[in-house]
Coordinates of C-alpha atoms in Angstrom, one line a residue:
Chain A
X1 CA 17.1 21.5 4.6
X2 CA 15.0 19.9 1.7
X3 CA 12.3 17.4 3.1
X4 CA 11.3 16.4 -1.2
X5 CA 12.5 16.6 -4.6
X6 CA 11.8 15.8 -7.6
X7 CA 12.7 16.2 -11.0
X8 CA 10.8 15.7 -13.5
X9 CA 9.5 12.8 -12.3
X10 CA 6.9 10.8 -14.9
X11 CA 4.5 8.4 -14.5
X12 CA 2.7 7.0 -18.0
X13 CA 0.4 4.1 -18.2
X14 CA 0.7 2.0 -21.3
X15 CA 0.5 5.6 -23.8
X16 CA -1.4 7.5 -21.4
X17 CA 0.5 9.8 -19.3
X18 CA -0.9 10.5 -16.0
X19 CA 2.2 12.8 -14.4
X20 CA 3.6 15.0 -17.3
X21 CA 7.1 15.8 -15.2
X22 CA 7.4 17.5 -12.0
X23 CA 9.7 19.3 -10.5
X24 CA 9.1 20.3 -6.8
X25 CA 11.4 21.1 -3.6
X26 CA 9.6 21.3 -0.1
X27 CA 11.4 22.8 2.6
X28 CA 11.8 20.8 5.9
X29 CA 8.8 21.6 8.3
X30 CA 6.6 22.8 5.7
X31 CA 3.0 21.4 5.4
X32 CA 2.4 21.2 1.9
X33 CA -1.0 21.2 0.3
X34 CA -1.1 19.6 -3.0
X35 CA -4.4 20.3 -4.9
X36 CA -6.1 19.0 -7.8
X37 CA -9.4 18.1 -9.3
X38 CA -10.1 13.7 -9.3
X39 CA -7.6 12.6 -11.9
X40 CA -5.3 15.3 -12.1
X41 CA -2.2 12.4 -11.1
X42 CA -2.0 14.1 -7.1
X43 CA -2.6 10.4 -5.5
X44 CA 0.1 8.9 -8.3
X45 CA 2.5 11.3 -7.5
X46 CA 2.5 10.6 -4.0
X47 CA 2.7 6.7 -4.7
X48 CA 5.9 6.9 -6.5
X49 CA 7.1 9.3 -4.0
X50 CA 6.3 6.8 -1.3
X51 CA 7.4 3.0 -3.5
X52 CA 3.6 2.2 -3.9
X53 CA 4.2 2.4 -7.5
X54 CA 7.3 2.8 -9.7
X55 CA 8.0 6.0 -11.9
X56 CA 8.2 5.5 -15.8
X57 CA 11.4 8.4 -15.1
X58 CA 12.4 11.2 -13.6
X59 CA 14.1 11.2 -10.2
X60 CA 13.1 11.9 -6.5
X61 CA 14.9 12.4 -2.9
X62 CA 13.3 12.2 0.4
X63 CA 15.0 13.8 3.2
X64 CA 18.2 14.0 1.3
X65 CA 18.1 10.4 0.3
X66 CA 17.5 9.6 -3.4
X67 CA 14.7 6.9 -4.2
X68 CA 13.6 4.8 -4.3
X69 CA 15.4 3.7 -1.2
X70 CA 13.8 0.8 1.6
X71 CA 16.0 2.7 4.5
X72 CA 14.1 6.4 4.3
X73 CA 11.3 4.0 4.6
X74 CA 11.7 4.4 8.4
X75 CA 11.7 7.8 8.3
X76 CA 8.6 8.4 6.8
X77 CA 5.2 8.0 7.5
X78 CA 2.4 7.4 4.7
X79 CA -1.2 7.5 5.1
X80 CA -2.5 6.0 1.4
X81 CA -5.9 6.7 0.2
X82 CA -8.4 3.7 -0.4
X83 CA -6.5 1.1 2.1
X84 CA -8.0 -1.4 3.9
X85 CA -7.0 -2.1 7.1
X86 CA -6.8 -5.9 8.4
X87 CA -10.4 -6.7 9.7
X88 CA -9.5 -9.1 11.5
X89 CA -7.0 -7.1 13.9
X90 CA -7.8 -4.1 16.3
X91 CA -6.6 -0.5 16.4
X92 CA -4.0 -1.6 19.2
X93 CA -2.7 -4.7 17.0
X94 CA -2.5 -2.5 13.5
X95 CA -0.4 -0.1 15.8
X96 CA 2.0 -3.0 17.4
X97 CA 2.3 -4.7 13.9
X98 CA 3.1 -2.1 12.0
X99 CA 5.5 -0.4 13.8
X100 CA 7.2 -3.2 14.1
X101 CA 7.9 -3.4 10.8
X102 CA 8.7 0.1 11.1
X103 CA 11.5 -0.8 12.7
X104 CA 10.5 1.3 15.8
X105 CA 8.3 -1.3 17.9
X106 CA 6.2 0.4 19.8
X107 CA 4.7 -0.1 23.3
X108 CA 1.5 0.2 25.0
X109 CA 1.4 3.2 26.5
X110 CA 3.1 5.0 23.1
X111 CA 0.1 3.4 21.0
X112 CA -2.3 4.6 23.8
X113 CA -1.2 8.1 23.1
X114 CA -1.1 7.9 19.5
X115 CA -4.6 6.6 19.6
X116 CA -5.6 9.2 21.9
X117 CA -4.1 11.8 19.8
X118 CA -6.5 11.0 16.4
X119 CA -9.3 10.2 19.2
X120 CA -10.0 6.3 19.2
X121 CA -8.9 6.2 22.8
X122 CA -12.2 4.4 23.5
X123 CA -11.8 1.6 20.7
X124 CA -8.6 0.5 21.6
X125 CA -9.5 -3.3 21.0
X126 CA -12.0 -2.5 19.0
X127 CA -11.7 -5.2 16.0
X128 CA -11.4 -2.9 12.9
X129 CA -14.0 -4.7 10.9
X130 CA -16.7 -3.0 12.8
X131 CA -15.1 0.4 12.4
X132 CA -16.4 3.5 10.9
X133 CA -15.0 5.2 7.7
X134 CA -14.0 7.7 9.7
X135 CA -12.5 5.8 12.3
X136 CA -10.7 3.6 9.8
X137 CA -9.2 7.4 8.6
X138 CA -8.4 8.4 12.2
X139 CA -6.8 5.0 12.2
X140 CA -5.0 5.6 9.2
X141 CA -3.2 8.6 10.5
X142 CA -2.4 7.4 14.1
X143 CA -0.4 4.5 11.6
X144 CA 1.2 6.9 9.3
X145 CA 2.4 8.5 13.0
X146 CA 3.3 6.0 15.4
X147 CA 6.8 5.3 14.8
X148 CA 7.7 9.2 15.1
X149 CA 8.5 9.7 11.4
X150 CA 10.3 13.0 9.4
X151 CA 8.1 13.4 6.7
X152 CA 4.7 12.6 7.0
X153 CA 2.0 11.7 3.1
X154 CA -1.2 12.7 4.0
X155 CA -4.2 11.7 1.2
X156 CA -7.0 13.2 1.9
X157 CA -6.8 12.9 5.8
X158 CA -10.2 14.4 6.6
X159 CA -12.2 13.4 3.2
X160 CA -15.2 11.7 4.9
X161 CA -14.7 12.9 8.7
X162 CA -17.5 14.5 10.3
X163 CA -16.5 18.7 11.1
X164 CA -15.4 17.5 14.6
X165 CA -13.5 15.1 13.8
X166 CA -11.7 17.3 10.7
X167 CA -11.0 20.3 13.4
X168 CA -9.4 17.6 15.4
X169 CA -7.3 16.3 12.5
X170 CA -6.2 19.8 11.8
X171 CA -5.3 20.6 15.4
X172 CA -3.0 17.6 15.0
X173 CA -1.5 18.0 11.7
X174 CA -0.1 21.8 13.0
X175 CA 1.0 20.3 16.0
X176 CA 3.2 17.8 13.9
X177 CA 4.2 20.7 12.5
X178 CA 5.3 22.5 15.2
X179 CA 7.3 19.4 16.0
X180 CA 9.2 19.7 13.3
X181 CA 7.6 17.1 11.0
X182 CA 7.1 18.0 7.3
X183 CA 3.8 16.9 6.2
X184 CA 2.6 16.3 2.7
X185 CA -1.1 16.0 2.3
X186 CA -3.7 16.0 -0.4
X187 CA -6.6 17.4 0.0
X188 CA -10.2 18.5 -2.1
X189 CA -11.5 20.9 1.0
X190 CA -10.0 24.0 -0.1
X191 CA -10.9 25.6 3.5
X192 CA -8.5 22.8 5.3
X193 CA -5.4 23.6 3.0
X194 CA -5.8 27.9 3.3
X195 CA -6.2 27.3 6.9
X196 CA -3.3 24.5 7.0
X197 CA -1.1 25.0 4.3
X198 CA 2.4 27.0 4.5
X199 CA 3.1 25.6 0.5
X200 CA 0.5 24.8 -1.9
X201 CA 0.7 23.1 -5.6
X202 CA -2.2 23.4 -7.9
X203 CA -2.0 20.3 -10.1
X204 CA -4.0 20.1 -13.2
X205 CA -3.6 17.2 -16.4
X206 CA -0.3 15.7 -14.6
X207 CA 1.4 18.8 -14.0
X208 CA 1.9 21.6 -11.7
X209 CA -0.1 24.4 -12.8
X210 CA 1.1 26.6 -10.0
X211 CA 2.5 26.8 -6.7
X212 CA 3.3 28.8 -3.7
X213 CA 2.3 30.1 -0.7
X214 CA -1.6 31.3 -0.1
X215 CA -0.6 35.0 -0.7
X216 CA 1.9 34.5 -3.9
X217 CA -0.4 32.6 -5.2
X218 CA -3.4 35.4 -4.6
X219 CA -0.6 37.8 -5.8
X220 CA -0.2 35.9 -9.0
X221 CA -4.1 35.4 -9.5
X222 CA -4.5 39.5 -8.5
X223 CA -5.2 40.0 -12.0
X224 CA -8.5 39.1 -11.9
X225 CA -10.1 41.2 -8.8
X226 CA -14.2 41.3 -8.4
X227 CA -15.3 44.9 -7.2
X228 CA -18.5 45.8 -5.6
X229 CA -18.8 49.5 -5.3
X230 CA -21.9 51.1 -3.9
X231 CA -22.9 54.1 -5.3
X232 CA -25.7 57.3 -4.8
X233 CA -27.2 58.2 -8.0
X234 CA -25.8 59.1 -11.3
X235 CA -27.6 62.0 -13.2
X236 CA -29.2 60.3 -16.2
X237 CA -27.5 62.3 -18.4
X238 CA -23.7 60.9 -17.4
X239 CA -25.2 57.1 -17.2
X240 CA -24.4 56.0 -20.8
X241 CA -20.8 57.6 -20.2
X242 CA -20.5 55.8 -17.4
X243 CA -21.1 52.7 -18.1
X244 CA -19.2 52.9 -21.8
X245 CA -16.0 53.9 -19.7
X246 CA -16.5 51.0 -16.8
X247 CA -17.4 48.5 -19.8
X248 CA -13.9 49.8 -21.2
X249 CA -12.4 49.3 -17.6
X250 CA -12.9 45.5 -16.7
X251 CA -15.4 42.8 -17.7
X252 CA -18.3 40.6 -16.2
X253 CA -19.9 44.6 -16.0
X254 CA -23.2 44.3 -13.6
X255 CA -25.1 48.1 -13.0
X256 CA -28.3 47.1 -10.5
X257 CA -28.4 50.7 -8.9
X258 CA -27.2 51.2 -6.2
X259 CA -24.8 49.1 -7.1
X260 CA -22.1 48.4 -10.1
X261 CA -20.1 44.7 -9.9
X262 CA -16.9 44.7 -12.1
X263 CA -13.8 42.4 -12.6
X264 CA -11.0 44.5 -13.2
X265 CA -7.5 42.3 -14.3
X266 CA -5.1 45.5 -12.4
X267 CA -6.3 46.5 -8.6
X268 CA -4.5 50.7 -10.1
X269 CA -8.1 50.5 -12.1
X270 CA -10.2 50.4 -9.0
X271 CA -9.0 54.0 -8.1
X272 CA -9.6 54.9 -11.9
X273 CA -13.2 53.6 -11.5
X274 CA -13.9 55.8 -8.6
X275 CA -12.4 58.7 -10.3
X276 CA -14.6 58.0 -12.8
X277 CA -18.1 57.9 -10.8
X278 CA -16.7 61.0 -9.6
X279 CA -16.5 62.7 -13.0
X280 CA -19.9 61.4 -13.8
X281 CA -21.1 63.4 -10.6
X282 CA -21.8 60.6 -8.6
X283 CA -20.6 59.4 -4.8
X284 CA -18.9 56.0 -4.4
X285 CA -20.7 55.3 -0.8
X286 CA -19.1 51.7 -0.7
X287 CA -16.3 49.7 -2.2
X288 CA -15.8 46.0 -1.4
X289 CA -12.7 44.1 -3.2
X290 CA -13.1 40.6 -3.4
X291 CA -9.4 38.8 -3.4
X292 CA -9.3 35.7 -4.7
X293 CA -10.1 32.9 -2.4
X294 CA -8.1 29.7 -3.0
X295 CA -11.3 28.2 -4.4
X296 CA -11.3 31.0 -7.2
X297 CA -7.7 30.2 -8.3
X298 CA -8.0 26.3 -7.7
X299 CA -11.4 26.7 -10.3
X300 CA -9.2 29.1 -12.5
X301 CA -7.1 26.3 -13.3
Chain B
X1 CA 10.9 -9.7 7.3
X2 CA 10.5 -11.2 11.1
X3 CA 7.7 -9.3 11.5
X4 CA 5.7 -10.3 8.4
X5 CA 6.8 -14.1 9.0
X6 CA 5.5 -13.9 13.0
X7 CA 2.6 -12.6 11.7
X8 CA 2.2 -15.6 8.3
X9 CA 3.2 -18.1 11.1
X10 CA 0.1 -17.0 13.4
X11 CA -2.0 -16.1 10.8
X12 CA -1.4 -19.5 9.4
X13 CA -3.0 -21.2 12.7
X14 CA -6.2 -19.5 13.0
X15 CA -8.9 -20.6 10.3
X16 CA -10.4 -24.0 9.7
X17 CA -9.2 -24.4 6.9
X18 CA -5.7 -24.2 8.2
X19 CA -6.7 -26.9 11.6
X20 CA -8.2 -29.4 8.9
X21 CA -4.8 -29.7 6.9
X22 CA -3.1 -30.2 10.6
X23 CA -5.4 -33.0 11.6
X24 CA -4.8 -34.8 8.5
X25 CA -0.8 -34.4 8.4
X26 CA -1.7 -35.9 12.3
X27 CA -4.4 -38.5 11.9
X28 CA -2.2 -39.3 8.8
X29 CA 1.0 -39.6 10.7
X30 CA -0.6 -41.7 13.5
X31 CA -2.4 -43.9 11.7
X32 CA 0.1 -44.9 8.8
X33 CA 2.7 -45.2 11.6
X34 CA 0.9 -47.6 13.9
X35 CA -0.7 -49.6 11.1
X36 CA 3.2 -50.1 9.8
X37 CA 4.2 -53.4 11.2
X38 CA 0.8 -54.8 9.6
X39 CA 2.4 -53.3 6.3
X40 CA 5.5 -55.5 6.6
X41 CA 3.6 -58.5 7.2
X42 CA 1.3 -57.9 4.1
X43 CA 3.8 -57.0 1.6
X44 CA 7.6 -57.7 0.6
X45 CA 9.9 -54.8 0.8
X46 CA 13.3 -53.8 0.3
X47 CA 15.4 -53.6 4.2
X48 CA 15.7 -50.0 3.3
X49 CA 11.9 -49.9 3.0
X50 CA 11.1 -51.7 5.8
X51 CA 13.6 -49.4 7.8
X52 CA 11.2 -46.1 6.5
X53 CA 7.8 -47.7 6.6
X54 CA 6.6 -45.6 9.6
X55 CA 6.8 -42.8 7.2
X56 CA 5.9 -44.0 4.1
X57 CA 2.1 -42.2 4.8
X58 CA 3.2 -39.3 5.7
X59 CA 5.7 -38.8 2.7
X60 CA 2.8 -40.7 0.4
X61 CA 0.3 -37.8 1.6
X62 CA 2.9 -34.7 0.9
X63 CA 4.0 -36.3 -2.3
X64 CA 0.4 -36.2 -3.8
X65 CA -1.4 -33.6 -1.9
X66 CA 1.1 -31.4 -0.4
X67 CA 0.7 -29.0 -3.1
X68 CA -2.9 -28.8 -2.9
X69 CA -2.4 -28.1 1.1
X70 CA -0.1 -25.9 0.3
X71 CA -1.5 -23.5 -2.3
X72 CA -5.1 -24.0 -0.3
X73 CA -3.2 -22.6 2.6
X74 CA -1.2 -19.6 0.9
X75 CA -2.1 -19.4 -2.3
X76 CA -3.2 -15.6 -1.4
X77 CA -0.2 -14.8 0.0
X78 CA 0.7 -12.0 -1.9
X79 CA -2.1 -11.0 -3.7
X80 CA -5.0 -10.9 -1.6
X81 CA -3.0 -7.9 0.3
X82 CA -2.2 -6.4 -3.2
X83 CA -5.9 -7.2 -3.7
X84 CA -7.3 -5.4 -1.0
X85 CA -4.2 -3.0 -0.4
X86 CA -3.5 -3.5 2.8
X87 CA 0.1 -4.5 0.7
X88 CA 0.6 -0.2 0.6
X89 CA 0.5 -0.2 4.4
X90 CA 4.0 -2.7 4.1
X91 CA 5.4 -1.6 1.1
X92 CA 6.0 2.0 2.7
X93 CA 7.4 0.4 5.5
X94 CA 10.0 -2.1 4.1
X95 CA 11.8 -3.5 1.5
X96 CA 9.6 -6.0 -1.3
X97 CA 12.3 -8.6 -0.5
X98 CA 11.7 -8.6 3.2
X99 CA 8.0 -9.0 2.7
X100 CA 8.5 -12.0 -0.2
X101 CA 11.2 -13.9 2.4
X102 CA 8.9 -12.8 5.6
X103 CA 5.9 -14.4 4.1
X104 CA 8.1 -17.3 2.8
X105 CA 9.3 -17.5 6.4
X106 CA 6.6 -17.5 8.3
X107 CA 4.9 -20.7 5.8
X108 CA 7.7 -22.6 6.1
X109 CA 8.4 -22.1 9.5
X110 CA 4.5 -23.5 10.1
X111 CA 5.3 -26.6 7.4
X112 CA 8.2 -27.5 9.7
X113 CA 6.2 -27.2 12.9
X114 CA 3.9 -29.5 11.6
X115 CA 5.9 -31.7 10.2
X116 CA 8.0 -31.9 13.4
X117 CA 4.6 -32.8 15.5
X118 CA 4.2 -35.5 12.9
X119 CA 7.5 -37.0 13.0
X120 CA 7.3 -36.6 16.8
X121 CA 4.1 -38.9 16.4
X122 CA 5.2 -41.3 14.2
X123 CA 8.8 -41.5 16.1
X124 CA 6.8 -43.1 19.2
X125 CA 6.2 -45.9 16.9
X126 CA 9.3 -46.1 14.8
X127 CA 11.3 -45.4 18.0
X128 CA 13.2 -42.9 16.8
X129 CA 13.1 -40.1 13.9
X130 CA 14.7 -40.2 10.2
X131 CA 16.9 -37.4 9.8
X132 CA 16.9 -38.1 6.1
X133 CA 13.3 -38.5 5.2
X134 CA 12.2 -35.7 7.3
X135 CA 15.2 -33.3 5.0
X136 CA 13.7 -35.1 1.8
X137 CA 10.2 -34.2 3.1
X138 CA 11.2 -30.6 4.2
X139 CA 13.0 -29.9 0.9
X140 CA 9.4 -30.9 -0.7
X141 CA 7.9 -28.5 1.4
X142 CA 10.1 -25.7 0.6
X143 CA 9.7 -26.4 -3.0
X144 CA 6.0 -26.3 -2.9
X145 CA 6.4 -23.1 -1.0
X146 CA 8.0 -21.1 -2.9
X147 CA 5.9 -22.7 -6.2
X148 CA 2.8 -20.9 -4.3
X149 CA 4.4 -17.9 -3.6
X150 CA 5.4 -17.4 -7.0
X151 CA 1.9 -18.2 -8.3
X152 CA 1.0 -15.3 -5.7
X153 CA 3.5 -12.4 -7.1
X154 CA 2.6 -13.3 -10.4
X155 CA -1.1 -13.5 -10.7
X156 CA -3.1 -10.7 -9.1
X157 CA -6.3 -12.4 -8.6
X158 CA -6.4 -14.7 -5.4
X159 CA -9.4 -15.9 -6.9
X160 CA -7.4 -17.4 -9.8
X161 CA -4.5 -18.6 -7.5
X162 CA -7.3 -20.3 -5.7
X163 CA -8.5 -22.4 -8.9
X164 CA -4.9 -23.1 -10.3
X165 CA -4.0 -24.3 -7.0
X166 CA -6.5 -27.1 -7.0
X167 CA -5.9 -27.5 -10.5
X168 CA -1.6 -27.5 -10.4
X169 CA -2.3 -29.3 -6.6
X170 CA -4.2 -32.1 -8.3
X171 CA -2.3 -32.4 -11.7
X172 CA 1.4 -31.6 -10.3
X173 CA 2.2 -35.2 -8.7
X174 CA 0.9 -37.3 -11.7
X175 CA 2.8 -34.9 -14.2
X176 CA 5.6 -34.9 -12.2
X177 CA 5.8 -38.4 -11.8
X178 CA 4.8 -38.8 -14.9
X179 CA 7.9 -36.9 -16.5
X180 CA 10.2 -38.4 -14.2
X181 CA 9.5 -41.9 -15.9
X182 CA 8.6 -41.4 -19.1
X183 CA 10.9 -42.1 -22.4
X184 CA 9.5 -38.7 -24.1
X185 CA 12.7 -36.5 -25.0
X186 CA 10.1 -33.5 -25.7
X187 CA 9.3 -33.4 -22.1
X188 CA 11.5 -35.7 -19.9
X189 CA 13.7 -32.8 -19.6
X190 CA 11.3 -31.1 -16.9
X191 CA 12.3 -33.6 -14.8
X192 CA 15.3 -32.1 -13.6
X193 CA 12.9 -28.9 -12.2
X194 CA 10.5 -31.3 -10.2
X195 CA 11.1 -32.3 -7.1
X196 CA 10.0 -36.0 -7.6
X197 CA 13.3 -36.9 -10.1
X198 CA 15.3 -35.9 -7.2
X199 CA 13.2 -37.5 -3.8
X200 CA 13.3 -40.9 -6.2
X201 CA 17.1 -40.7 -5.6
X202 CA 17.7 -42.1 -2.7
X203 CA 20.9 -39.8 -2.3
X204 CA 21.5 -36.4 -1.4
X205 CA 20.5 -35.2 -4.6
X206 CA 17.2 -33.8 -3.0
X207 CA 19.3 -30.7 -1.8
X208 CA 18.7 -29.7 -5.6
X209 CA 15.3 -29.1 -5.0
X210 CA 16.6 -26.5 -2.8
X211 CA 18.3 -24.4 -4.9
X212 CA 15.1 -24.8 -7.3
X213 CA 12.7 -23.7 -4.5
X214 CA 15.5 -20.6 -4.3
X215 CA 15.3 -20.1 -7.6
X216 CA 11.5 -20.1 -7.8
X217 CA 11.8 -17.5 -4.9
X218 CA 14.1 -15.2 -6.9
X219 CA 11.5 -14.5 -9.6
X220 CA 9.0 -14.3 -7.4
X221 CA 10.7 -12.0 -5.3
X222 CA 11.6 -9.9 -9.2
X223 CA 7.8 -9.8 -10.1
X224 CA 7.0 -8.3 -6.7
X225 CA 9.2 -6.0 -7.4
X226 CA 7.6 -4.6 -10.0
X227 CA 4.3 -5.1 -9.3
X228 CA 2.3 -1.6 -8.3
X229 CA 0.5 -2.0 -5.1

């Protein structure tokens, strides 16, 4: 079952385009990381996906409902970025009131355990004014949660949470998960969305610059593999040799003895290389690959 | 759209600002009702004016300053959530209409409290309460209602809606009396989409005003639409 799609959907500002046309599908229980630098259209895209904004074209479905559409409106659950919460109301009141309008009012003891589950179950009535940042985003989720929704938009729901707090967060988001809940979230801690992340999207100047999971995306990004090999010494008379044939072999080429760094775009050229320290009458003691992290590929592009 | 108009309607009886207005639609209502009968001595009226004379106050206060109350009231209805966002949090929860006619709702269902109490009031004098006048009065109300919500949807800044509320709260009773009398073909037309032309009737013509508050509502309700929150 598809949870999103899109197709080509645009977003433009006046002459300025900010999403260039995207086409996505996210499987149902899926948590999907969607990357991107500040600016690259990732907060848009999940606005028009979610009626905050309008697209310029393109279309979009939400659990097999086209939008934009006021009914799948119950069945998901958004937690925007930048939003102010009512001051003047407490964590219980947000919960009650906006359920409500939810459609799905809920009681008491269901706010309780929401609250308990993001971990305000000591600032229940607790006016939000004097809340935290991070208690406002704690608050934020428990809302984008409470009236047991399909889908769940997640911007940046640990961006300004202490590490506890974050762990906490993530414990909750893969319990969602495991619920059953797709969740869609948007994030600029790399760590959270390897660790979280079943689907990723690396968006870049309004448009998807790739996508996948974690390891097709490392499998795509292979090409560029950092190699550390260790090495005992190489008679002085093989060294130029060497290091012509290594400088032939890969780039960003780094010989502090005992040790030669290399970036090598094929991982059949790291058995070449040690072939090659071989012929030049030397031992390879040590090799360390370095696999792209998704910080690497996210910088890449 | 119950939701959002429960929560106007409360909203709309904490604050001073909003106890102030409620003491003078009382104090007004009181006063202008007891001090009727020394009215009727002082001046000569019609038998239909003497009949409504209780309310002549009340109506005298909504006609010229009812705006002003009004737009001081709500004239951040909209935008002060678009302002400050909190609009995203209902958007992704229902439709634009239901949060236009919930807010609408929840205003006028704290006009017509008020108005009720009022009438209540002066009906201890009068001995019992105009049916008519109070419509006439309502359908005022509702005009001026949706007038402020429309200013809302269609100007982001609550700050502005603020100033043009005192300004179109002040200016908006002598203009639209103004039009209603005047001999000027370039503007006597506007008339017909004030509410004055058709409370001066002493008919059912007021319904009009009505379907001009609807109306109002409508484009409010189509700028909302496609305003980004």
């Amino acid at each position: 079952m598809i949870a999103i799609e899109t197709t080509q959907l645009k977003k433009s500002y006046g002459t300025a385009p900010i999403v260039k046309g995207i086409d996505l599908i996210i499987e149902k229980g899926e948590i999907f990381g969607f990357l991107g630098r500040n600016g690259a259209g990732k907060s848009t895209f999940i606005n028009m996906l979610t009626g905050i904004i309008r697209p310029s074209s393109g279309t979009y479905s939400l659990l097999g409902v086209k939008g934009p559409n006021d009914q799948v409106k119950k069945r998901i659950g958004v937690m925007p970025d930048y939003s102010t919460l009512y001051g003047s109301l407490t964590a219980m009141e947000h919960l009650k009131y906006l359920s409500a309008l939810s459609g799905k009012p809920a009681g008491k003891e269901w706010c309780l355990e929401i609250l308990k589950l993001v971990g305000l179950e000591s600032h229940v009535r607790k006016k939000v004014a004097k809340f935290s940042f991070g208690m406002k985003k704690k608050l934020g989720i428990a809302l984008a949660i409470i009236h047991d929704p399909e889908l769940i938009f997640l911007d940046e729901p640990t961006s300004g949470l202490d590490a506890e707090s974050a762990i906490h967060i993530h414990k909750l988001i893969l319990r969602l998960q495991k619920s059953g809940k797709t969740i869609f979230m948007t994030s600029h801690n790399l760590a959270e969305v390897e660790k979280l992340c079943t689907q990723i999207a690396i968006m870049k100047d309004g448009k998807i610059a790739a996508s996948g999971t974690m390891d097709e995306l490392r499998a795509f990004y292979r090409s560029t593999i950092k190699v550390k090999i260790k090495h005992s010494p190489v008679p002085t008379s093989e060294q130029i040799n060497l290091h012509q044939w290594l400088e032939s072999a890969g780039t960003d080429l780094e010989m502090k003895a005992p040790y030669v760094t290399i970036t090598v775009i094929d991982e059949k050229k790291i058995a070449e290389i040690i072939r090659a320290f071989q012929q030049c009458r030397a031992d390879v003691l040590r090799v360390e690959v370095e696999e792209p992290s998704l910080e690497d590929i996210f910088l890449d592009e | 759209m119950y939701v959002i108009g429960k929560r106007e309607f409360m909203s709309l009886f904490k604050g001073v600002k909003s106890l102030i207005v409620i003491a003078i639609l009382l104090v007004t209502s009181y006063y202008s009702a007891k001090f009727a009968n020394f009215l009727l001595s002082g001046i000569e009226l019609s038998a239909k004016e003497a009949e409504n004379i209780h309310t002549v106050g009340l109506l005298g206060l909504l006609l010229l300053l009812g705006q002003l109350f009004i737009a001081g009231l709500s004239h951040d209805t909209i935008n002060r959530e678009t302002h400050e966002r909190t609009m995203r949090f209902l958007v992704t929860r229902t439709s634009r209409t239901s949060i236009v006619l919930g807010k609408f709702l929840g205003i006028w269902l704290f006009w017509f409290i008020c108005l009720i109490i009022s009438f209540l009031i002066i009906s201890i004098f009068a001995q019992k309460i105009d049916i008519f006048i109070f419509s006439q009065i309502m359908s005022l109300v509702t005009y001026q209602i949706s007038f402020t919500i429309l200013l809302s949807a269609l100007i982001p800044k609550p700050g502005f809606t603020m100033f043009l509320g005192i300004v179109v709260g002040l200016s908006f009773p002598i203009l639209g009396l103004w039009v209603v009398f005047t001999s000027n073909v370039w503007v006597s037309w506007t008339k017909y989409i004030t509410p004055f032309y058709y409370l001066e009737r002493e008919d059912f013509s007021f319904l009009v005003i009505f379907i001009v508050a609807g109306i109002m509502l409508f484009f409010a309700n189509f700028i909302f639409k496609r305003r980004e929150c």
